[in-house]
């Protein structure tokens, strides 16, 4: 047999030790590796000498090839030959077991070793570290120290890595002291490990002291210190150190470049980043995947998506990371078509398989584009490769279905998910709020709390948006209290949502308090405050807030000017409206959108400048929207311009034949001019086209319950008390000087009947209920789904003075604050 031939040949060799070892290794490497387990069946032959180093080389070969089976067979053969390995070879055998997945055998071998040195201990400590058996690793380190073995550089680097992995960074100082005692603190290898450990601790100053104490700094030391600065947001210091490194003629490596580019991104120093890119090209690191991905991040963060694509085309794309990164950046930059095209190119032209991050970015693009069909296909692909069970991908799927309006499919995935996290819950809550089902969002939040899932800023900001949509002040206040307890009230998104919630619930002073309490404001904060003042009819405050914003470094955007022009429209500020409309274009380079034109048409129209309104419409560069024509139609109703109103209504109904408000406004124009035949024609047209007028509804919140009332509603359990209050208010108002405006009743009935019908409007019924049930002196907040009529506006002014209470009415357009017989809108709405 071949093994016996090996033994005979071995016994007969008389060459020198070096030549003999080389021949033995070559022979065993070529023959023993194919023999495998057969070696167990042969009795060993006595040899005159046993060369441990030859076997050590073969064991190393098994470790490099990750072949524990052959390594174990060789160990068995050595054992049968008398287990004559020296300590050096046994340590290599120990390392083979540790690194090839047979760590339990490594422990057995270690326990059986009669003599052990530092290498033996470090090898097993590293094994425990890789197996995440941290306590045993620490115990073994103490045993090493107790038995008096040498504490060399490998011991310290291994222990430092162990402490960082265990998150026991507080013990790094103790190890540092030990390193200093034995004189290894100037060793580059140990010092770099110390810098990494102190970087995790956040002790940048100590790390710099260690760095300065290194006697001969190599590239790894410099890179470690640069990375330490970057990881701890000392970005300027990292660039200074990089410049110093270059002055020392040190050649940066790929990790150095990746860290420096990250620092440039953090400082928004794009020009410096491009200079680093030039250095990358000179040193030929542009093909490195780490550097390539960092460059992609640099150019996408600078919104230079075209240059990012050029970098992407030049770097290696043999794995999924660059593909996923570029697709993600396209999706996040609202270049969703490009994201989907790149994904299709990846599937067609490469053998790279997408991972959960790739598919999540593709689903984000599908959600933005509303591409339900492609999103469903991605879902099928995820099911095939079992990625639908991944929580990251599953959350992206839920989000896609929710944003495409398929909330049932999203909820089904949510309920089936086995490993939901806070993102899963937030996705569902956000989806419900965006689709107008805020009540379900609050129910989900309660379930989330019951399952002890921690809410985040996304949770709270979404719930506050939901409370704003429902005008549910009590719920909003409770969420506000919770954010204060969890310190989330300091978050930008939460604070901005609080401003919006209080404004839409009629508490403009509270919205102002939240705004003033913020340490810093972003553009959303300013926009929210300007919009809040505008919707409450406080045009002067809105414009003052905007002027304050202009004094800051934050530039206004399209939404800012929508709020500003809306404030001008609500207050009839013609000159200021024209000034800001011009300034928006000339000073800020913002092209007017349909919302801006709508505000200007409304401003001109409500002031009676119908010709200017028409001229503004004619100047719209694109096809005017339904909103613009509807604004003109509303102005025509206010100023009884029948022909122009009919012209505007025709345009609205041409674009949206089911727009019931245009039929109603057109009917009102005819009714104001007593053209009852035309009113009948409009109503017949509505009936023929099955267009139904939205019924007037008002609701008021009391003790956490919302009470709804329709016109002439007598279904409430306390209707008798409500009627009694209405009669009392009617009588007292007339004594105070109230005279009903029956012109708002656009029906061909007697005047007495019109006067009676006025007191059956939904907002008056809601007001009567609130006066009956809410504590005396407390403010009353009423929400109405339509515009408040002129007579109700007048009547509520009288009531506010009679009962000496603040009454806030939010209609479809704005808020009205009634105090002591005066409304905040100054009768201009």
PDB file of N, CA and C in Angstrom, residues 87 91 110 113-122 125 140-153 155-156 178 182 184:
ATOM      1  N   UNK A  87       5.101  21.436  20.159  1.00  0.00           N
ATOM      2  CA  UNK A  87       4.133  22.471  20.545  1.00  0.00           C
ATOM      3  C   UNK A  87       3.739  23.342  19.358  1.00  0.00           C
ATOM      4  N   UNK A  91      -0.155  23.633  18.079  1.00  0.00           N
ATOM      5  CA  UNK A  91      -0.867  24.907  17.977  1.00  0.00           C
ATOM      6  C   UNK A  91      -1.494  25.093  16.592  1.00  0.00           C
ATOM      7  N   UNK A 110      -6.964  21.208  23.367  1.00  0.00           N
ATOM      8  CA  UNK A 110      -6.331  22.183  24.275  1.00  0.00           C
ATOM      9  C   UNK A 110      -6.254  21.628  25.699  1.00  0.00           C
ATOM     10  N   UNK A 113      -3.482  19.036  26.070  1.00  0.00           N
ATOM     11  CA  UNK A 113      -2.088  19.449  25.846  1.00  0.00           C
ATOM     12  C   UNK A 113      -1.363  19.571  27.188  1.00  0.00           C
ATOM     13  N   UNK A 114      -0.253  18.865  27.309  1.00  0.00           N
ATOM     14  CA  UNK A 114       0.511  18.888  28.556  1.00  0.00           C
ATOM     15  C   UNK A 114       1.277  20.198  28.712  1.00  0.00           C
ATOM     16  N   UNK A 115       1.792  20.711  27.604  1.00  0.00           N
ATOM     17  CA  UNK A 115       2.464  22.003  27.633  1.00  0.00           C
ATOM     18  C   UNK A 115       1.764  22.948  26.657  1.00  0.00           C
ATOM     19  N   UNK A 116       1.530  24.166  27.134  1.00  0.00           N
ATOM     20  CA  UNK A 116       0.823  25.169  26.333  1.00  0.00           C
ATOM     21  C   UNK A 116       1.567  26.489  26.447  1.00  0.00           C
ATOM     22  N   UNK A 117       1.473  27.282  25.382  1.00  0.00           N
ATOM     23  CA  UNK A 117       2.101  28.592  25.428  1.00  0.00           C
ATOM     24  C   UNK A 117       1.070  29.671  25.087  1.00  0.00           C
ATOM     25  N   UNK A 118       1.530  30.876  24.916  1.00  0.00           N
ATOM     26  CA  UNK A 118       0.631  32.006  24.645  1.00  0.00           C
ATOM     27  C   UNK A 118      -0.183  31.780  23.375  1.00  0.00           C
ATOM     28  N   UNK A 119       0.467  31.217  22.359  1.00  0.00           N
ATOM     29  CA  UNK A 119      -0.242  30.981  21.079  1.00  0.00           C
ATOM     30  C   UNK A 119      -1.409  30.029  21.290  1.00  0.00           C
ATOM     31  N   UNK A 120      -1.216  29.018  22.123  1.00  0.00           N
ATOM     32  CA  UNK A 120      -2.295  28.064  22.400  1.00  0.00           C
ATOM     33  C   UNK A 120      -3.496  28.781  23.001  1.00  0.00           C
ATOM     34  N   UNK A 121      -3.231  29.602  23.993  1.00  0.00           N
ATOM     35  CA  UNK A 121      -4.324  30.326  24.665  1.00  0.00           C
ATOM     36  C   UNK A 121      -5.016  31.295  23.711  1.00  0.00           C
ATOM     37  N   UNK A 122      -4.236  32.061  22.957  1.00  0.00           N
ATOM     38  CA  UNK A 122      -4.827  33.057  22.047  1.00  0.00           C
ATOM     39  C   UNK A 122      -5.689  32.368  20.994  1.00  0.00           C
ATOM     40  N   UNK A 125      -8.928  31.454  22.689  1.00  0.00           N
ATOM     41  CA  UNK A 125      -9.680  32.688  23.000  1.00  0.00           C
ATOM     42  C   UNK A 125     -10.369  33.210  21.738  1.00  0.00           C
ATOM     43  N   UNK A 140     -10.462  32.365  30.105  1.00  0.00           N
ATOM     44  CA  UNK A 140      -9.221  31.809  29.563  1.00  0.00           C
ATOM     45  C   UNK A 140      -8.111  32.852  29.555  1.00  0.00           C
ATOM     46  N   UNK A 141      -8.484  34.103  29.309  1.00  0.00           N
ATOM     47  CA  UNK A 141      -7.477  35.171  29.363  1.00  0.00           C
ATOM     48  C   UNK A 141      -6.897  35.285  30.769  1.00  0.00           C
ATOM     49  N   UNK A 142      -7.757  35.209  31.797  1.00  0.00           N
ATOM     50  CA  UNK A 142      -7.264  35.256  33.174  1.00  0.00           C
ATOM     51  C   UNK A 142      -6.371  34.052  33.474  1.00  0.00           C
ATOM     52  N   UNK A 143      -6.725  32.890  32.927  1.00  0.00           N
ATOM     53  CA  UNK A 143      -5.893  31.687  33.135  1.00  0.00           C
ATOM     54  C   UNK A 143      -4.521  31.873  32.498  1.00  0.00           C
ATOM     55  N   UNK A 144      -4.506  32.447  31.297  1.00  0.00           N
ATOM     56  CA  UNK A 144      -3.234  32.724  30.606  1.00  0.00           C
ATOM     57  C   UNK A 144      -2.347  33.602  31.477  1.00  0.00           C
ATOM     58  N   UNK A 145      -2.958  34.654  32.024  1.00  0.00           N
ATOM     59  CA  UNK A 145      -2.186  35.593  32.851  1.00  0.00           C
ATOM     60  C   UNK A 145      -1.733  34.923  34.156  1.00  0.00           C
ATOM     61  N   UNK A 146      -2.611  34.111  34.729  1.00  0.00           N
ATOM     62  CA  UNK A 146      -2.326  33.452  36.002  1.00  0.00           C
ATOM     63  C   UNK A 146      -1.196  32.440  35.859  1.00  0.00           C
ATOM     64  N   UNK A 147      -1.153  31.743  34.718  1.00  0.00           N
ATOM     65  CA  UNK A 147      -0.112  30.724  34.513  1.00  0.00           C
ATOM     66  C   UNK A 147       1.219  31.341  34.113  1.00  0.00           C
ATOM     67  N   UNK A 148       1.261  32.663  33.972  1.00  0.00           N
ATOM     68  CA  UNK A 148       2.529  33.343  33.735  1.00  0.00           C
ATOM     69  C   UNK A 148       2.998  33.331  32.306  1.00  0.00           C
ATOM     70  N   UNK A 149       2.106  33.102  31.363  1.00  0.00           N
ATOM     71  CA  UNK A 149       2.521  33.120  29.959  1.00  0.00           C
ATOM     72  C   UNK A 149       2.760  34.545  29.488  1.00  0.00           C
ATOM     73  N   UNK A 150       3.508  34.662  28.424  1.00  0.00           N
ATOM     74  CA  UNK A 150       3.878  35.971  27.900  1.00  0.00           C
ATOM     75  C   UNK A 150       2.631  36.724  27.400  1.00  0.00           C
ATOM     76  N   UNK A 151       2.511  37.983  27.773  1.00  0.00           N
ATOM     77  CA  UNK A 151       1.454  38.854  27.266  1.00  0.00           C
ATOM     78  C   UNK A 151       2.023  39.622  26.076  1.00  0.00           C
ATOM     79  N   UNK A 152       1.899  39.013  24.896  1.00  0.00           N
ATOM     80  CA  UNK A 152       2.476  39.633  23.710  1.00  0.00           C
ATOM     81  C   UNK A 152       1.425  40.456  22.952  1.00  0.00           C
ATOM     82  N   UNK A 153       1.802  40.931  21.805  1.00  0.00           N
ATOM     83  CA  UNK A 153       0.919  41.830  21.031  1.00  0.00           C
ATOM     84  C   UNK A 153      -0.365  41.121  20.604  1.00  0.00           C
ATOM     85  N   UNK A 155      -1.972  38.772  22.165  1.00  0.00           N
ATOM     86  CA  UNK A 155      -2.873  38.660  23.317  1.00  0.00           C
ATOM     87  C   UNK A 155      -3.678  39.939  23.470  1.00  0.00           C
ATOM     88  N   UNK A 156      -3.001  41.052  23.434  1.00  0.00           N
ATOM     89  CA  UNK A 156      -3.676  42.324  23.679  1.00  0.00           C
ATOM     90  C   UNK A 156      -4.664  42.680  22.564  1.00  0.00           C
ATOM     91  N   UNK A 178      -2.243  47.768  31.404  1.00  0.00           N
ATOM     92  CA  UNK A 178      -1.407  46.559  31.319  1.00  0.00           C
ATOM     93  C   UNK A 178      -0.474  46.641  30.118  1.00  0.00           C
ATOM     94  N   UNK A 182       3.860  46.642  30.184  1.00  0.00           N
ATOM     95  CA  UNK A 182       4.772  45.715  29.501  1.00  0.00           C
ATOM     96  C   UNK A 182       5.438  46.354  28.291  1.00  0.00           C
ATOM     97  N   UNK A 184       4.139  47.753  25.425  1.00  0.00           N
ATOM     98  CA  UNK A 184       3.642  47.526  24.061  1.00  0.00           C
ATOM     99  C   UNK A 184       2.820  48.698  23.530  1.00  0.00           C
TER     100      UNK A 184
END
